[in-house]
Coordinates of C-alpha atoms and ligand atoms in Angstrom, one line a residue:
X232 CA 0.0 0.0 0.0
X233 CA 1.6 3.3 -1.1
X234 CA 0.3 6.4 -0.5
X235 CA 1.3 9.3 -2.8
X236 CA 0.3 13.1 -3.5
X237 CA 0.3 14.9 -6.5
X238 CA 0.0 18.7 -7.4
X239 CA -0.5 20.8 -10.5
X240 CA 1.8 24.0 -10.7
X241 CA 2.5 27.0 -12.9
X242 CA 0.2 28.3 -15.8
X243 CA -2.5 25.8 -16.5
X244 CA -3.1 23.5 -19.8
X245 CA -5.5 21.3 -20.8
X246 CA -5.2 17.7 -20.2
X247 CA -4.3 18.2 -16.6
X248 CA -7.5 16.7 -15.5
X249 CA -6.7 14.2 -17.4
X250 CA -3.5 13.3 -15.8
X251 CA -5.2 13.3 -12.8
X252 CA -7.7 11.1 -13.3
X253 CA -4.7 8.8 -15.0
X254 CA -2.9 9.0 -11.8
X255 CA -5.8 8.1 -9.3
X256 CA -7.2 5.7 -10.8
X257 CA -3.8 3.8 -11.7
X258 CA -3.2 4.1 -8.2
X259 CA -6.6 2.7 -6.8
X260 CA -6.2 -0.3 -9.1
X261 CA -2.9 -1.1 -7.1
X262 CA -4.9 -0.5 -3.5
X263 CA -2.6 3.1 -3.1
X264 CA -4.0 6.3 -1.4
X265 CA -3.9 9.2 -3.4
X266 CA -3.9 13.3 -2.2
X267 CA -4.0 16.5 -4.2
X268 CA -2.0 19.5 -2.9
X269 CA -4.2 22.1 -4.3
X270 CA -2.6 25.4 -5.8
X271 CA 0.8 23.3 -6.3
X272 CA 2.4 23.2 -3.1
X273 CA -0.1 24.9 -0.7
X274 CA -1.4 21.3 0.7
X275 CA 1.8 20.7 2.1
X276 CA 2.4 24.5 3.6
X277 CA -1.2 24.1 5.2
X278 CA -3.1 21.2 5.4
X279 CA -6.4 22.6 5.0
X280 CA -5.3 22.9 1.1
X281 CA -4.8 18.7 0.9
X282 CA -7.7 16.9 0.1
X283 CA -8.3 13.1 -0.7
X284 CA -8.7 12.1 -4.4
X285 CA -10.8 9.2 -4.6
X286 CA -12.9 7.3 -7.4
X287 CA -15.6 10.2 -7.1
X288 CA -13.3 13.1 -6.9
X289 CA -11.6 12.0 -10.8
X290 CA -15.2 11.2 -12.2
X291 CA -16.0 13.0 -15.8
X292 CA -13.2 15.3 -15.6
X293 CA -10.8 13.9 -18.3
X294 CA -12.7 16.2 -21.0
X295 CA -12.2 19.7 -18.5
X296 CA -10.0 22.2 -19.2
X297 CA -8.2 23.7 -15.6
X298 CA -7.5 21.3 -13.1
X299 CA -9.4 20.7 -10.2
X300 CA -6.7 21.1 -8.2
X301 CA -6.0 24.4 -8.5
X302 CA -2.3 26.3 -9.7
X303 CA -0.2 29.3 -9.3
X304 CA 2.7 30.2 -10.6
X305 CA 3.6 32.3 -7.1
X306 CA 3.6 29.2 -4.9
X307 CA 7.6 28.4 -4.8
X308 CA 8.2 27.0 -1.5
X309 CA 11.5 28.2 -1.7
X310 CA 10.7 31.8 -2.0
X311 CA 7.2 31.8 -0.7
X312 CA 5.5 35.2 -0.8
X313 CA 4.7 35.9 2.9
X314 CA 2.5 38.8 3.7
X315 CA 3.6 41.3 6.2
X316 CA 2.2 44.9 7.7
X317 CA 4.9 46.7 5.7
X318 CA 3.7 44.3 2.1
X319 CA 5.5 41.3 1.3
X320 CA 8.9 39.2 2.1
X321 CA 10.1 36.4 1.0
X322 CA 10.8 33.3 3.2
X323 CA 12.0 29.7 2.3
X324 CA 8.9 27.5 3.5
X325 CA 10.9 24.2 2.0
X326 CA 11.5 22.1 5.2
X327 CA 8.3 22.9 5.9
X328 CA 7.2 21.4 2.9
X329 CA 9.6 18.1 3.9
X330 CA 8.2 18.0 7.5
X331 CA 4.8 18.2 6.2
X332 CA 5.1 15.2 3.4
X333 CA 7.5 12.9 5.7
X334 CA 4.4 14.0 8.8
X335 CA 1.8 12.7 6.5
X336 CA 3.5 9.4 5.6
X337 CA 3.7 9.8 1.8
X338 CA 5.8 7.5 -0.8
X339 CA 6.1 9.8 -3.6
X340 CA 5.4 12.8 -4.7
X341 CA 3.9 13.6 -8.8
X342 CA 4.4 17.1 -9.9
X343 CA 2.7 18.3 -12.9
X344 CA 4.2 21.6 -14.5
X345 CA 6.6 22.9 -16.6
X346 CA 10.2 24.0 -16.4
X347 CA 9.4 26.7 -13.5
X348 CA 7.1 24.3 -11.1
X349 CA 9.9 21.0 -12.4
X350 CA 12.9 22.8 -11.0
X351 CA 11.2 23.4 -8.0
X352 CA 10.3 19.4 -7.8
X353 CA 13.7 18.6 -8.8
X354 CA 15.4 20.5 -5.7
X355 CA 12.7 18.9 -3.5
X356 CA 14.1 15.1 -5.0
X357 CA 17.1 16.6 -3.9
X358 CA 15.8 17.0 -0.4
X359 CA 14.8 13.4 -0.3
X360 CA 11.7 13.5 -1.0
X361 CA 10.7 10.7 -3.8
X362 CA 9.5 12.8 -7.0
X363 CA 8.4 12.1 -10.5
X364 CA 7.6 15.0 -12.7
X365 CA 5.1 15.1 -15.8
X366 CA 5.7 17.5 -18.6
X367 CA 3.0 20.1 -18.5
X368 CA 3.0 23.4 -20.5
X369 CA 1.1 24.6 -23.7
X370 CA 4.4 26.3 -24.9
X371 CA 5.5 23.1 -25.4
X372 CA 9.3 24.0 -24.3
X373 CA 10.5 21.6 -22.1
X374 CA 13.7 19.3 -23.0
X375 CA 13.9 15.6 -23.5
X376 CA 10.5 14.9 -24.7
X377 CA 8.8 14.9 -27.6
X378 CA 5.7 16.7 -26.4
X379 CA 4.3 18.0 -23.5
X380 CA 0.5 17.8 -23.0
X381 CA -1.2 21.3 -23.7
X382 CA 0.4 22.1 -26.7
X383 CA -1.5 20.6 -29.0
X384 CA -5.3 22.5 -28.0
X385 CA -3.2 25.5 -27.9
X386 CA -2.2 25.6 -31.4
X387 CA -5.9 24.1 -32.4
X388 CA -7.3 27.1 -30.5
X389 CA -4.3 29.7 -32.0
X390 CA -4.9 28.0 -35.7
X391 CA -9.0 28.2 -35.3
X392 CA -8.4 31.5 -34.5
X393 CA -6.3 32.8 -37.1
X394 CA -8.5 31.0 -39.6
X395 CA -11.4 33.1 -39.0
X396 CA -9.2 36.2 -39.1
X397 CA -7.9 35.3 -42.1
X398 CA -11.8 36.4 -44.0
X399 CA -12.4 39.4 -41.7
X400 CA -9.0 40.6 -42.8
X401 CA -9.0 39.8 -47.0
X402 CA -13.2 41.3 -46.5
X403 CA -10.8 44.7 -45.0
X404 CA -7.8 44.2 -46.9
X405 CA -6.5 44.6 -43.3
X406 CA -3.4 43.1 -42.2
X407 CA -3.6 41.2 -39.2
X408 CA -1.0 41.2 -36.7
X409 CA -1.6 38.2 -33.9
X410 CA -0.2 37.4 -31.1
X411 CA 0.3 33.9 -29.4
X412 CA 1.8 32.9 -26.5
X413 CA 5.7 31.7 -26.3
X414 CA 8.1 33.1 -24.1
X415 CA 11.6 32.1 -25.7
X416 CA 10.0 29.3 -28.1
X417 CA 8.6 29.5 -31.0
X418 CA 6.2 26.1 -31.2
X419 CA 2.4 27.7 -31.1
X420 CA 3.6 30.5 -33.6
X421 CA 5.5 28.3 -35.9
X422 CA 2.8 25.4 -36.0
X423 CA -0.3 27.4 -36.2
X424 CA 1.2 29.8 -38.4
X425 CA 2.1 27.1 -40.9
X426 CA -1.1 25.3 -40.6
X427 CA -3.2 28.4 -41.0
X428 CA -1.1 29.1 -43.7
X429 CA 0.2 33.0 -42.5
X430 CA 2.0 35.2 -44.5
X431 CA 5.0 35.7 -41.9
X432 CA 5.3 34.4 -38.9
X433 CA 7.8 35.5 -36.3
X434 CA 9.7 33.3 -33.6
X435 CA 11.7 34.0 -30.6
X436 CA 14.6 32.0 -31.8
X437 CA 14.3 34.2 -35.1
X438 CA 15.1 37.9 -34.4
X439 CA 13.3 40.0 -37.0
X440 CA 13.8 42.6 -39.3
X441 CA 10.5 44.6 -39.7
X442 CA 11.6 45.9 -43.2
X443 CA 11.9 41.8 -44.5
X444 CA 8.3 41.4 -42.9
X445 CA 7.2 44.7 -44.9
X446 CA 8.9 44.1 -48.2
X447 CA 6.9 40.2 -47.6
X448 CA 3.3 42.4 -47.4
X449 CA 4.1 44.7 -50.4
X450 CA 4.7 41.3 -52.4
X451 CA 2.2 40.2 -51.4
X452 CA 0.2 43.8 -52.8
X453 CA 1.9 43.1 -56.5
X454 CA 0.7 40.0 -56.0
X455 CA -3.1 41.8 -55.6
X456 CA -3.4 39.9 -52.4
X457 CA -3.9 43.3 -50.6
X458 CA -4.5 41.6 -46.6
X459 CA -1.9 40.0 -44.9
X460 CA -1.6 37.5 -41.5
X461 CA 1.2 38.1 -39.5
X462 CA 1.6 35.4 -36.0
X463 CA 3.8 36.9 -33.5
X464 CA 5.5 34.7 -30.2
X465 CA 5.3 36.8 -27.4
X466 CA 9.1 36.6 -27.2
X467 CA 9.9 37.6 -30.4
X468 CA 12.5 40.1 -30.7
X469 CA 13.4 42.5 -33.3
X470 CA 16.8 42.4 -34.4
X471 CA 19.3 43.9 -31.8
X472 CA 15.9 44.7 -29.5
X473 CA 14.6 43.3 -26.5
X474 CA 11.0 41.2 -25.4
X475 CA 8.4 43.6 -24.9
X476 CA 7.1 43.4 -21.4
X477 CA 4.1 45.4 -19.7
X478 CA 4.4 45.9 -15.6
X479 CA 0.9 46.2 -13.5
X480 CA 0.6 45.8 -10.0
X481 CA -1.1 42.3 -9.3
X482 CA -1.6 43.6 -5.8
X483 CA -0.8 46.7 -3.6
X484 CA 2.7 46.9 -3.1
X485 CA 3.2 43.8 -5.4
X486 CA 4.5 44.6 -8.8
X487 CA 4.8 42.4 -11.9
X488 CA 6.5 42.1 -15.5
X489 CA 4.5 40.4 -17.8
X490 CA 5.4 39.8 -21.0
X491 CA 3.1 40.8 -24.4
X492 CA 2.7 43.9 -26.5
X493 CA 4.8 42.7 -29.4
X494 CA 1.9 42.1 -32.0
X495 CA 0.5 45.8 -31.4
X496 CA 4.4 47.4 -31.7
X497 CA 4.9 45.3 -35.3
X498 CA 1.4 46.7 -36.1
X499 CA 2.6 49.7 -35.9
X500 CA 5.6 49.8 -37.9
X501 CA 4.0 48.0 -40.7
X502 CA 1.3 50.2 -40.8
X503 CA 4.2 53.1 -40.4
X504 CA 6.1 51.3 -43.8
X505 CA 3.9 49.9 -45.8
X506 CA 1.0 52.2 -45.2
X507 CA -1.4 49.3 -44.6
X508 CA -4.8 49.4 -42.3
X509 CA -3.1 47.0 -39.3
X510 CA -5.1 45.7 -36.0
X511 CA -3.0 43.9 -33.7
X512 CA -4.8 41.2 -31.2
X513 CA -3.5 38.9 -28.3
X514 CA -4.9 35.5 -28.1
X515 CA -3.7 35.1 -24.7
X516 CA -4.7 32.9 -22.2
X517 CA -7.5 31.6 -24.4
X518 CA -4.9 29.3 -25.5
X519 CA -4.9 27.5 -22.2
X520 CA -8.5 26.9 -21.4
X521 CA -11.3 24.8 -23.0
X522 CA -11.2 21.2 -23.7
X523 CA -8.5 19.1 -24.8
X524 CA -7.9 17.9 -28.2
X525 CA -8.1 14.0 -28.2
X526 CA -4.5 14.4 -28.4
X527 CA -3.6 16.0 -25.3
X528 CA -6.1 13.7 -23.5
X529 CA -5.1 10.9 -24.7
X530 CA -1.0 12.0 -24.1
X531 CA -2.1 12.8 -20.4
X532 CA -3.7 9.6 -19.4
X533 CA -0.7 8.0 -21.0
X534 CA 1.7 10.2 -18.9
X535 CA -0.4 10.2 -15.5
X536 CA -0.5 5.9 -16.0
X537 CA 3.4 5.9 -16.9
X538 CA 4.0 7.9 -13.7
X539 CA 2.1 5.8 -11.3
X540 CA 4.4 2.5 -13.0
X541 CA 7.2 4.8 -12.1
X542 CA 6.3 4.9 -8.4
X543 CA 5.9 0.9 -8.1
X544 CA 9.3 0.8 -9.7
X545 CA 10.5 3.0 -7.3
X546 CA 12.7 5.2 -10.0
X547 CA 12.4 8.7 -8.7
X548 CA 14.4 11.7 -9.8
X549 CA 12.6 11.2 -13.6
X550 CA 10.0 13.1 -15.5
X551 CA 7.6 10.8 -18.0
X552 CA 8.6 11.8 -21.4
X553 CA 7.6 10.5 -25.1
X554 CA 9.5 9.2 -26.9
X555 CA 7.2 7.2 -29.7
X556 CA 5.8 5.0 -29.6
X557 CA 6.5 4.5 -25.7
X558 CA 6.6 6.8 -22.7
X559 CA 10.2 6.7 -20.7
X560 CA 11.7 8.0 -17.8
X561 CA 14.0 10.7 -18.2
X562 CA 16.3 12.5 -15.7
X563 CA 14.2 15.5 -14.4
X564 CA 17.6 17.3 -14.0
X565 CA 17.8 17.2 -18.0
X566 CA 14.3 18.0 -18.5
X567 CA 14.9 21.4 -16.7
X568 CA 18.3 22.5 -17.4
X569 CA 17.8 23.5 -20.9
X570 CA 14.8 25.1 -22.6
X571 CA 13.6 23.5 -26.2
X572 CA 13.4 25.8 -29.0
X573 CA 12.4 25.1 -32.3
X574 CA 15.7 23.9 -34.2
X575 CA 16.3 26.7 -37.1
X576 CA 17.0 23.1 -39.4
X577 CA 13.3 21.7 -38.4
X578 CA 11.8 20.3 -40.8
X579 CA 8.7 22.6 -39.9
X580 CA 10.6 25.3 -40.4
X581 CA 11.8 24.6 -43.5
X582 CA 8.3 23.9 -45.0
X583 CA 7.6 27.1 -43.7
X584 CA 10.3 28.6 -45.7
X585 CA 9.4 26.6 -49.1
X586 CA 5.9 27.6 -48.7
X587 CA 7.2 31.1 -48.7
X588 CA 6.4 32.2 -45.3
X589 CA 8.4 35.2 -44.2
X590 CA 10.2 34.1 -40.6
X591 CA 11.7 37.8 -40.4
X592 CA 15.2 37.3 -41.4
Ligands
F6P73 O1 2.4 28.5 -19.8 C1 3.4 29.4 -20.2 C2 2.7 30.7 -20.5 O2 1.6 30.4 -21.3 C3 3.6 31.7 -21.3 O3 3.7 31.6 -22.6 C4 3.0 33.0 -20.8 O4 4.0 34.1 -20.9 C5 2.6 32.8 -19.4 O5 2.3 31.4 -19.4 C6 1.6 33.7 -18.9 O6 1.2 33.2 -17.6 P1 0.4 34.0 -16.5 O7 -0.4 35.1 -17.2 O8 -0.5 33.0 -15.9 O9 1.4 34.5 -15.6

């Protein structure tokens, strides 16, 4: 009898309910116990945060977007945000987290997120406390494997939407300027872009030159196509520029850099060059919600069951990964240590090129 707890962390994607149904159920087959930290590590901070997962508690999720455990991307143990009468302070709540998961008698310990919430499981394995990660993140940039669930709705969801932008802006002869998420990878841009067959299409591994995307619209104008798609990464730089960021304050006292703004700056200047009617529009964070495609689920439930094997095996320290046509264990130190971004050889991105998409260089 084994007794484990699992917890979703950082920006949500669809298909974690799915991995946690995988996980509990995989579990109860074997007789095992299973609890859900909710908002990643907050069940093992204070316990009125861990709740039991049983049969019931994983019934019709695996279709839901979210996670019914909750997730934040402020809940690092390790540099918890503590409130105070002057705002907020720091502290390191990780032994806390150890007393509290030793205290409660668990075996293991399944984290769900990407790179940010995985390092901070890694450096908990490295406390001694048994871990297996799962690759979560719609960006779809996490090393050693092939996939991560998420991705796959998001660029559905990015390449729907760009699809139905594509009439309102030939009906205008507009040009279109969209923005999808990415931080320092390209994958939603580069594969919706392709798919929804965009005119240019702009990646963080790419630095741009807004006079190659320009000279690509005016082509396009002798061409008498007289609209244009553009798909912007968040992350995408011009050439010799930095990431455009916006700060707000989250809450009082508590500033925060976010990043986004690109698509409306490169709306600008092609508007500035080419003359053009430009609108600019950030998909945002409808890229994480609504159901998963059949391929994320699917992916998910393969991951969450691969995990729980993991845990019988007793090999800790790993992340599930794909690797077709199976699912393996890979180090989670790997996994974490290096971000993947798109290889400028990719096949996909040399399609892109033959089909004549600009990429900005
Ligand atoms: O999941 C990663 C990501 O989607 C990034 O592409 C994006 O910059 C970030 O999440 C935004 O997250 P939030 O608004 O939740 O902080």
């Amino acid at each position: 009898m084994k007794k484990i707890v699992i917890n979703t962390g950082g920006g949500d994607a669809p298909g974690l309910n799915a991995v946690i149904r995988a996980l509990v159920l995989s579990a109860i087959q074997r007789g095992w116990e299973v609890y859900g930290s909710r908002f990643g590590y907050m069940g093992l901070i204070d316990y009125s945060n861990l709740i039991h997962l049983d049969r019931n508690a994983v019934r019709g999720i695996t279709h839901l977007g979210g996670t019914i455990l909750g997730t934040t991307n402020k809940g690092d143990p390790f540099s918890y945000p503590v409130k105070t009468s002057g705002g907020f302070q720091m502290e390191d709540l990780s032994s806390k987290v150890v007393d509290n998961f030793n205290k409660f008698g668990f075996d293991a310990l399944i984290a769900i997120g990407g790179d940010g919430s995985l390092r901070i499981a890694h450096k908990f394995y490295e406390l001694g406390i048994p871990v297996i990660g799962v690759p979560k993140t719609i960006d779809n940039d996490l090393s050693n494997t092939v996939i991560t669930f998420g991705f796959d709705t998001a660029v559905t969801t990015a390449t729907e939407a760009l699809d139905k932008l594509h009439s309102t802006a030939e009906a205008h002869e507009r040009v279109m300027v969209v923005e999808v998420m990415g931080r320092y990878a390209g994958w939603i841009a580069l594969n919706s872009g392709v798919s929804a067959t965009a005119d240019v299409i702009l990646i963080p591994e790419i630095p741009f030159d807004i006079e190659k995307v320009c000279q690509k619209i005016m082509d396009r104008e002798l061409h008498g196509r007289h609209f244009g798609i553009v798909v912007v990464a968040e992350g995408a730089t011009p050439k010799g520029g930095t990431m455009s960021t916006t700060s707000e304050e989250v809450e009082v006292g508590r500033q925060e850099v976010h990043l986004g703004g690109i698509a409306e700056k490169v709306a600008q200047q092609i508007h500035q060059i080419t003359g053009k009617d430009c609108r600019s529009i950030v998909l945002g964070h409808l890229q994480r919600g609504g159901s998963p495609t059949t391929w994320d689920r699917l992916i998910a439930l393969r991951f969450g069951a691969a995990a729980v094997r993991l845990v019988e095996q007793e090999t800790f320290g790993v992340m599930v990964a794909l690797a077709p046509p199976t699912i393996k264990a890979v180090p989670l130190k790997e996994a974490v240590e290096r971000t993947k971004l798109v290889p400028l050889d990719s096949d996909t991105v040399l399609t892109a090129r033959e089909l004549g998409i600009c990429l900005g260089d």
